[in-house]
Amino acid sequence: MSSVPIGPASGIKDPLLHQQWFALAWSEEVARGQLLPRVLLARDVVLWRADDGSIHAWQDLCIHRGAKLSLGSVRQDCVVCPYHGWEYDRSGACVKIPAQPHLPPPIKARAQTFHTRERYGAIWVCLGQPGAGVPHFGMGDDPDFRLVAAGPYRFRALGPRLIENFLDVAHLGIVHTELLGDSQHTEIEDYEVGRGTDQNGAGPEATAIRIWQPDPDGTGVPALVTYRYWVGAPLTAGLEKVSGEDSPASTRRFGLFTQVVPIDDEHCEMRMIIAMNYGHDVPAEEIRSFQDKVAYQDKAIVESQHPELLPLDLQAELHLRSDRMAIAYRKWLTEIGMTYGTE
């Protein structure tokens, strides 16, 4: 749909973020005839679904007297303001003003609209002009994989700290011991970091990281797994871990696609899309519950980190070879000019 771009002076000011796609809600949360309020980059947004199934994201504001449109209703594919009943059609144009029904609404009477996409069971929104397409998640497009939505998880922390934590393999045996690691086997083998493919984004990618996990995915089956991490956008990252590689027919592939939405200057929400080519008989709630446990273990750590801003000066903190992916992420943020959540 068409969009009226907004400048970086509104909300969180990093202009790079206004070119990015953010997973602002799950598809199932946006039903026909309902209005769903959200906050993105400190901007109030309202989501709604038209009769034809299309998704719309607008600034949650009536142009007349500033009431929140999300407090209104949807009537015949129009959003109705709760204050004076102004009606806005799917394009965002005001088509009816009850106080003067015989006069056409002013041309300037329009809701501010944003770009939207629906993919991987999520509603993606971009507040400005998109710099690229929605971040790619190959397993999410593969019919052999089952998808399970997890989150959102709310953090009193900023996005770069959350993404770096997601990319950090060395903490698995400490923070997530007995789940994603073993406190008696915490050594991380050397691994290499390069650049991802254009399909997964131009951020860093780490491959062939091997680690023993007591419960890699919530199914309770221990395994020696091999990780691949990639960064698809400044606040979007993914991982794939593989086990059972001795027999192609029994290879278990687990994917986790992570997206962080900046809410305001202090808080973020993280949504995760889990993909598995096995375990289709395991209830989704069990898989989601496992991911909840992992996320809340991370929450306590990430919210405790100081400084809150991620240091891009590599001399500001100590680094080891096991931090190679984090180092590459920080270097990449410097390269693309990221200012949000960094120093």
Tab-separated table of C-alpha atoms in Angstrom:
chain	number	residue	atom	x	y	z
A	1	MET	CA	0.000	0.000	0.000
A	2	SER	CA	1.096	3.614	-0.394
A	3	SER	CA	2.817	5.353	2.449
A	4	VAL	CA	3.394	8.893	3.607
A	5	PRO	CA	7.002	8.814	4.848
A	6	ILE	CA	7.796	10.424	8.161
A	7	GLY	CA	11.019	12.136	9.031
A	8	PRO	CA	13.463	11.031	11.693
A	9	ALA	CA	12.417	13.993	13.864
A	10	SER	CA	9.385	11.959	14.948
A	11	GLY	CA	9.827	9.378	17.699
A	12	ILE	CA	13.186	7.564	17.827
A	13	LYS	CA	15.421	9.607	15.564
A	14	ASP	CA	17.835	7.192	13.882
A	15	PRO	CA	16.885	7.604	10.188
A	16	LEU	CA	18.171	4.105	9.440
A	17	LEU	CA	15.373	2.580	11.515
A	18	HIS	CA	12.718	4.359	9.465
A	19	GLN	CA	13.842	2.293	6.466
A	20	GLN	CA	13.509	-1.033	8.330
A	21	TRP	CA	10.685	-3.569	8.587
A	22	PHE	CA	9.457	-4.481	12.067
A	23	ALA	CA	7.242	-7.401	13.112
A	24	LEU	CA	4.652	-5.396	15.008
A	25	ALA	CA	2.034	-8.114	15.624
A	26	TRP	CA	1.126	-11.712	14.843
A	27	SER	CA	-1.274	-12.187	11.938
A	28	GLU	CA	-3.823	-13.891	14.161
A	29	GLU	CA	-3.997	-10.801	16.376
A	30	VAL	CA	-5.401	-8.614	13.593
A	31	ALA	CA	-8.946	-9.761	12.896
A	32	ARG	CA	-11.349	-8.206	10.396
A	33	GLY	CA	-13.371	-5.395	11.902
A	34	GLN	CA	-11.030	-4.768	14.822
A	35	LEU	CA	-8.422	-2.104	15.581
A	36	LEU	CA	-5.136	-3.056	17.239
A	37	PRO	CA	-2.973	-0.318	18.824
A	38	ARG	CA	0.808	-0.698	18.824
A	39	VAL	CA	3.860	1.489	19.455
A	40	LEU	CA	6.823	1.534	17.069
A	41	LEU	CA	9.834	3.851	17.351
A	42	ALA	CA	7.875	5.864	19.967
A	43	ARG	CA	5.055	6.379	17.459
A	44	ASP	CA	1.457	5.283	18.101
A	45	VAL	CA	0.314	2.975	15.293
A	46	VAL	CA	-3.037	1.299	14.684
A	47	LEU	CA	-3.329	-1.944	12.698
A	48	TRP	CA	-6.511	-3.183	11.017
A	49	ARG	CA	-7.573	-5.737	8.423
A	50	ALA	CA	-9.944	-4.877	5.587
A	51	ASP	CA	-12.720	-7.125	4.299
A	52	ASP	CA	-10.455	-8.404	1.513
A	53	GLY	CA	-7.887	-9.519	4.109
A	54	SER	CA	-5.382	-6.755	3.412
A	55	ILE	CA	-3.499	-5.282	6.366
A	56	HIS	CA	-3.251	-1.557	7.047
A	57	ALA	CA	-1.048	0.381	9.451
A	58	TRP	CA	-1.753	4.027	10.191
A	59	GLN	CA	-0.650	6.632	12.653
A	60	ASP	CA	-3.036	6.213	15.577
A	61	LEU	CA	-4.352	9.752	15.287
A	62	CYS	CA	-7.413	11.477	13.882
A	63	ILE	CA	-6.311	14.542	11.950
A	64	HIS	CA	-9.271	16.549	13.289
A	65	ARG	CA	-8.717	16.775	17.057
A	66	GLY	CA	-6.034	14.187	17.729
A	67	ALA	CA	-8.130	11.370	19.186
A	68	LYS	CA	-6.746	7.845	18.930
A	69	LEU	CA	-8.341	6.024	16.010
A	70	SER	CA	-7.759	2.724	17.823
A	71	LEU	CA	-10.544	3.728	20.239
A	72	GLY	CA	-12.970	3.860	17.319
A	73	SER	CA	-14.433	1.156	15.108
A	74	VAL	CA	-14.351	-0.314	11.613
A	75	ARG	CA	-17.503	0.140	9.537
A	76	GLN	CA	-17.845	-0.993	5.926
A	77	ASP	CA	-14.078	-0.962	5.367
A	78	CYS	CA	-13.697	2.461	6.938
A	79	VAL	CA	-12.091	3.404	10.244
A	80	VAL	CA	-14.436	5.581	12.294
A	81	CYS	CA	-12.965	8.099	14.741
A	82	PRO	CA	-14.406	7.722	18.274
A	83	TYR	CA	-14.609	11.483	18.853
A	84	HIS	CA	-16.531	13.092	15.976
A	85	GLY	CA	-17.196	10.069	13.776
A	86	TRP	CA	-14.956	11.009	10.878
A	87	GLU	CA	-14.633	8.042	8.526
A	88	TYR	CA	-11.394	7.124	6.723
A	89	ASP	CA	-11.353	4.667	3.825
A	90	ARG	CA	-8.620	2.101	3.117
A	91	SER	CA	-6.427	4.692	1.390
A	92	GLY	CA	-6.494	6.826	4.531
A	93	ALA	CA	-8.701	9.529	2.972
A	94	CYS	CA	-11.542	10.967	5.043
A	95	VAL	CA	-14.787	10.231	3.167
A	96	LYS	CA	-17.404	11.342	5.676
A	97	ILE	CA	-17.754	14.027	8.345
A	98	PRO	CA	-21.039	13.585	10.240
A	99	ALA	CA	-21.135	17.261	11.349
A	100	GLN	CA	-21.267	18.400	7.693
A	101	PRO	CA	-22.568	15.420	5.704
A	102	HIS	CA	-23.354	17.395	2.549
A	103	LEU	CA	-19.885	18.877	2.075
A	104	PRO	CA	-16.860	16.924	0.768
A	105	PRO	CA	-14.094	16.461	3.344
A	106	PRO	CA	-10.979	18.602	2.864
A	107	ILE	CA	-8.241	17.001	0.764
A	108	LYS	CA	-5.840	17.317	3.704
A	109	ALA	CA	-8.168	15.222	5.865
A	110	ARG	CA	-6.166	11.993	5.634
A	111	ALA	CA	-4.786	9.454	8.061
A	112	GLN	CA	-1.026	8.952	7.857
A	113	THR	CA	-0.412	5.511	6.358
A	114	PHE	CA	2.615	3.234	6.524
A	115	HIS	CA	3.940	0.358	4.434
A	116	THR	CA	2.798	-3.104	5.541
A	117	ARG	CA	3.543	-6.714	4.647
A	118	GLU	CA	2.258	-10.008	6.028
A	119	ARG	CA	4.825	-12.784	6.138
A	120	TYR	CA	5.804	-15.742	8.348
A	121	GLY	CA	2.613	-15.291	10.358
A	122	ALA	CA	3.546	-11.735	11.349
A	123	ILE	CA	2.504	-8.200	10.386
A	124	TRP	CA	5.521	-6.165	9.276
A	125	VAL	CA	5.475	-2.366	9.253
A	126	CYS	CA	7.914	0.232	7.910
A	127	LEU	CA	7.373	3.845	8.962
A	128	GLY	CA	9.329	5.390	6.102
A	129	GLN	CA	10.513	4.303	2.673
A	130	PRO	CA	11.753	0.698	2.918
A	131	GLY	CA	15.434	0.282	2.198
A	132	ALA	CA	14.909	-3.396	1.277
A	133	GLY	CA	12.305	-6.132	1.444
A	134	VAL	CA	11.095	-7.895	4.579
A	135	PRO	CA	14.061	-9.828	6.059
A	136	HIS	CA	14.331	-13.318	4.611
A	137	PHE	CA	13.789	-16.510	6.599
A	138	GLY	CA	14.283	-19.470	4.262
A	139	MET	CA	12.839	-22.085	6.590
A	140	GLY	CA	9.735	-19.934	6.962
A	141	ASP	CA	9.026	-20.404	3.245
A	142	ASP	CA	9.698	-24.173	3.255
A	143	PRO	CA	6.546	-26.335	3.535
A	144	ASP	CA	8.564	-29.050	5.316
A	145	PHE	CA	8.923	-26.769	8.331
A	146	ARG	CA	6.383	-26.123	11.015
A	147	LEU	CA	6.282	-22.550	12.331
A	148	VAL	CA	5.556	-21.616	15.942
A	149	ALA	CA	5.279	-17.999	17.091
A	150	ALA	CA	6.883	-17.041	20.421
A	151	GLY	CA	6.645	-13.763	22.282
A	152	PRO	CA	6.526	-10.858	22.311
A	153	TYR	CA	9.005	-10.554	25.152
A	154	ARG	CA	9.334	-7.080	26.614
A	155	PHE	CA	12.773	-5.867	27.738
A	156	ARG	CA	13.893	-2.737	29.496
A	157	ALA	CA	16.845	-2.612	27.136
A	158	LEU	CA	17.673	-1.367	23.661
A	159	GLY	CA	17.679	-3.396	20.467
A	160	PRO	CA	21.402	-3.846	19.758
A	161	ARG	CA	21.985	-5.409	23.192
A	162	LEU	CA	19.163	-7.894	22.522
A	163	ILE	CA	20.493	-8.882	19.104
A	164	GLU	CA	24.054	-9.259	20.387
A	165	ASN	CA	22.797	-11.511	23.188
A	166	PHE	CA	20.968	-13.629	20.609
A	167	LEU	CA	24.205	-14.006	18.614
A	168	ASP	CA	26.305	-14.899	21.680
A	169	VAL	CA	26.988	-18.645	21.762
A	170	ALA	CA	29.348	-18.491	24.775
A	171	HIS	CA	26.557	-17.704	27.247
A	172	LEU	CA	24.476	-20.786	26.390
A	173	GLY	CA	26.213	-23.098	28.849
A	174	ILE	CA	26.088	-20.497	31.629
A	175	VAL	CA	22.749	-18.679	31.413
A	176	HIS	CA	20.856	-21.592	29.830
A	177	THR	CA	22.649	-24.513	31.487
A	178	GLU	CA	20.743	-27.818	31.349
A	179	LEU	CA	18.798	-26.458	28.376
A	180	LEU	CA	21.043	-25.002	25.668
A	181	GLY	CA	24.367	-25.875	27.245
A	182	ASP	CA	26.241	-27.745	29.937
A	183	SER	CA	28.066	-25.865	32.693
A	184	GLN	CA	30.720	-28.618	32.694
A	185	HIS	CA	31.398	-28.203	28.965
A	186	THR	CA	31.507	-24.473	28.236
A	187	GLU	CA	34.480	-24.294	25.845
A	188	ILE	CA	33.617	-22.837	22.443
A	189	GLU	CA	35.569	-24.209	19.498
A	190	ASP	CA	37.083	-21.657	17.153
A	191	TYR	CA	34.771	-20.580	14.358
A	192	GLU	CA	34.802	-18.231	11.402
A	193	VAL	CA	32.672	-15.200	10.654
A	194	GLY	CA	31.997	-13.810	7.196
A	195	ARG	CA	29.345	-11.849	5.371
A	196	GLY	CA	25.912	-13.305	4.768
A	197	THR	CA	24.361	-13.774	1.358
A	198	ASP	CA	22.220	-11.040	-0.165
A	199	GLN	CA	19.207	-13.260	0.454
A	200	ASN	CA	19.731	-13.243	4.227
A	201	GLY	CA	20.945	-9.657	4.367
A	202	ALA	CA	24.389	-8.131	4.187
A	203	GLY	CA	25.169	-8.510	7.880
A	204	PRO	CA	27.682	-10.903	9.434
A	205	GLU	CA	27.253	-14.677	9.402
A	206	ALA	CA	28.922	-17.331	11.580
A	207	THR	CA	28.964	-21.012	10.657
A	208	ALA	CA	30.000	-24.433	11.939
A	209	ILE	CA	29.729	-23.692	15.672
A	210	ARG	CA	29.416	-27.063	17.456
A	211	ILE	CA	28.053	-27.421	20.977
A	212	TRP	CA	26.474	-30.144	23.124
A	213	GLN	CA	22.978	-29.263	24.325
A	214	PRO	CA	20.918	-31.188	26.903
A	215	ASP	CA	17.636	-29.901	25.413
A	216	PRO	CA	18.177	-28.036	22.133
A	217	ASP	CA	14.550	-27.280	21.331
A	218	GLY	CA	12.176	-28.183	24.148
A	219	THR	CA	11.616	-31.769	23.024
A	220	GLY	CA	13.899	-33.101	25.772
A	221	VAL	CA	16.249	-34.959	23.397
A	222	PRO	CA	19.969	-34.098	23.948
A	223	ALA	CA	22.151	-33.649	20.891
A	224	LEU	CA	25.429	-32.372	19.509
A	225	VAL	CA	24.263	-29.493	17.335
A	226	THR	CA	25.905	-27.297	14.729
A	227	TYR	CA	24.927	-23.620	14.678
A	228	ARG	CA	24.774	-21.043	11.937
A	229	TYR	CA	23.960	-17.434	12.873
A	230	TRP	CA	23.177	-14.554	10.542
A	231	VAL	CA	22.080	-10.907	10.766
A	232	GLY	CA	19.388	-9.949	8.251
A	233	ALA	CA	18.852	-6.322	9.348
A	234	PRO	CA	20.115	-4.139	12.203
A	235	LEU	CA	17.497	-5.547	14.601
A	236	THR	CA	16.670	-8.833	12.860
A	237	ALA	CA	18.749	-12.003	13.176
A	238	GLY	CA	18.383	-15.726	12.754
A	239	LEU	CA	19.950	-19.015	13.645
A	240	GLU	CA	19.835	-22.560	12.338
A	241	LYS	CA	21.018	-25.538	14.349
A	242	VAL	CA	21.345	-28.987	12.893
A	243	SER	CA	21.651	-32.377	14.557
A	244	GLY	CA	21.543	-35.969	13.334
A	245	GLU	CA	23.721	-35.125	10.339
A	246	ASP	CA	25.010	-38.700	9.954
A	247	SER	CA	21.801	-39.646	8.183
A	248	PRO	CA	20.226	-37.093	5.806
A	249	ALA	CA	16.835	-38.686	6.298
A	250	SER	CA	16.992	-38.067	10.034
A	251	THR	CA	18.673	-34.647	10.039
A	252	ARG	CA	16.872	-32.363	12.439
A	253	ARG	CA	16.891	-28.698	11.495
A	254	PHE	CA	15.748	-26.058	13.939
A	255	GLY	CA	15.473	-22.376	13.030
A	256	LEU	CA	14.857	-19.285	15.104
A	257	PHE	CA	14.066	-15.957	13.467
A	258	THR	CA	14.318	-13.045	15.902
A	259	GLN	CA	12.967	-9.533	15.406
A	260	VAL	CA	13.284	-6.653	17.864
A	261	VAL	CA	10.832	-3.736	17.856
A	262	PRO	CA	11.991	-0.519	19.561
A	263	ILE	CA	9.049	0.775	21.599
A	264	ASP	CA	10.527	3.908	23.160
A	265	ASP	CA	13.852	5.187	24.458
A	266	GLU	CA	14.012	2.470	27.138
A	267	HIS	CA	11.996	-0.561	25.998
A	268	CYS	CA	11.886	-3.099	23.187
A	269	GLU	CA	9.734	-6.089	22.308
A	270	MET	CA	11.219	-9.226	20.791
A	271	ARG	CA	9.245	-11.652	18.644
A	272	MET	CA	10.568	-15.036	17.577
A	273	ILE	CA	9.478	-17.419	14.840
A	274	ILE	CA	10.495	-21.025	15.455
A	275	ALA	CA	10.846	-23.401	12.490
A	276	MET	CA	11.284	-27.188	12.795
A	277	ASN	CA	11.320	-29.966	10.189
A	278	TYR	CA	10.586	-32.520	12.921
A	279	GLY	CA	8.590	-32.827	16.151
A	280	HIS	CA	5.308	-32.069	14.436
A	281	ASP	CA	3.489	-34.057	17.119
A	282	VAL	CA	4.867	-31.887	19.946
A	283	PRO	CA	2.198	-29.377	21.034
A	284	ALA	CA	3.012	-25.837	19.983
A	285	GLU	CA	2.452	-24.655	23.545
A	286	GLU	CA	5.284	-26.892	24.791
A	287	ILE	CA	7.685	-25.471	22.224
A	288	ARG	CA	6.566	-21.934	23.017
A	289	SER	CA	6.876	-22.547	26.761
A	290	PHE	CA	10.476	-23.691	26.290
A	291	GLN	CA	11.304	-20.521	24.364
A	292	ASP	CA	9.577	-18.436	27.055
A	293	LYS	CA	11.893	-19.948	29.660
A	294	VAL	CA	14.989	-19.183	27.577
A	295	ALA	CA	13.852	-15.620	26.864
A	296	TYR	CA	13.213	-14.810	30.508
A	297	GLN	CA	16.618	-16.170	31.482
A	298	ASP	CA	18.105	-13.754	28.952
A	299	LYS	CA	15.899	-10.901	30.168
A	300	ALA	CA	17.476	-10.824	33.626
A	301	ILE	CA	20.968	-10.628	32.111
A	302	VAL	CA	20.332	-8.148	29.303
A	303	GLU	CA	18.441	-5.733	31.535
A	304	SER	CA	21.398	-5.735	33.937
A	305	GLN	CA	24.029	-4.787	31.333
A	306	HIS	CA	25.879	-1.475	31.544
A	307	PRO	CA	26.314	0.626	29.623
A	308	GLU	CA	22.830	0.281	28.167
A	309	LEU	CA	24.175	1.562	24.851
A	310	LEU	CA	26.204	-0.972	22.884
A	311	PRO	CA	29.820	0.264	22.626
A	312	LEU	CA	30.910	0.304	18.992
A	313	ASP	CA	34.444	1.248	20.011
A	314	LEU	CA	36.023	-2.195	20.332
A	315	GLN	CA	38.474	-0.857	22.917
A	316	ALA	CA	35.628	-0.076	25.336
A	317	GLU	CA	35.095	-3.713	26.415
A	318	LEU	CA	37.177	-6.886	26.507
A	319	HIS	CA	36.730	-9.425	23.693
A	320	LEU	CA	37.722	-13.052	23.160
A	321	ARG	CA	37.832	-15.195	20.043
A	322	SER	CA	34.466	-16.662	21.117
A	323	ASP	CA	33.071	-13.122	20.708
A	324	ARG	CA	33.838	-13.001	16.993
A	325	MET	CA	30.187	-12.792	15.935
A	326	ALA	CA	29.489	-9.978	18.408
A	327	ILE	CA	32.574	-8.121	17.195
A	328	ALA	CA	31.454	-8.517	13.587
A	329	TYR	CA	27.970	-7.244	14.484
A	330	ARG	CA	29.409	-4.141	16.158
A	331	LYS	CA	31.702	-3.453	13.196
A	332	TRP	CA	28.756	-3.829	10.813
A	333	LEU	CA	26.600	-1.400	12.820
A	334	THR	CA	29.433	1.114	12.579
A	335	GLU	CA	29.675	0.528	8.830
A	336	ILE	CA	25.970	1.124	8.162
A	337	GLY	CA	25.826	4.159	10.454
A	338	MET	CA	23.561	2.834	13.202
A	339	THR	CA	23.101	5.330	16.030
A	340	TYR	CA	20.116	3.919	17.910
A	341	GLY	CA	21.152	1.955	21.010
A	342	THR	CA	24.867	2.446	20.381
A	343	GLU	CA	27.681	4.690	21.544
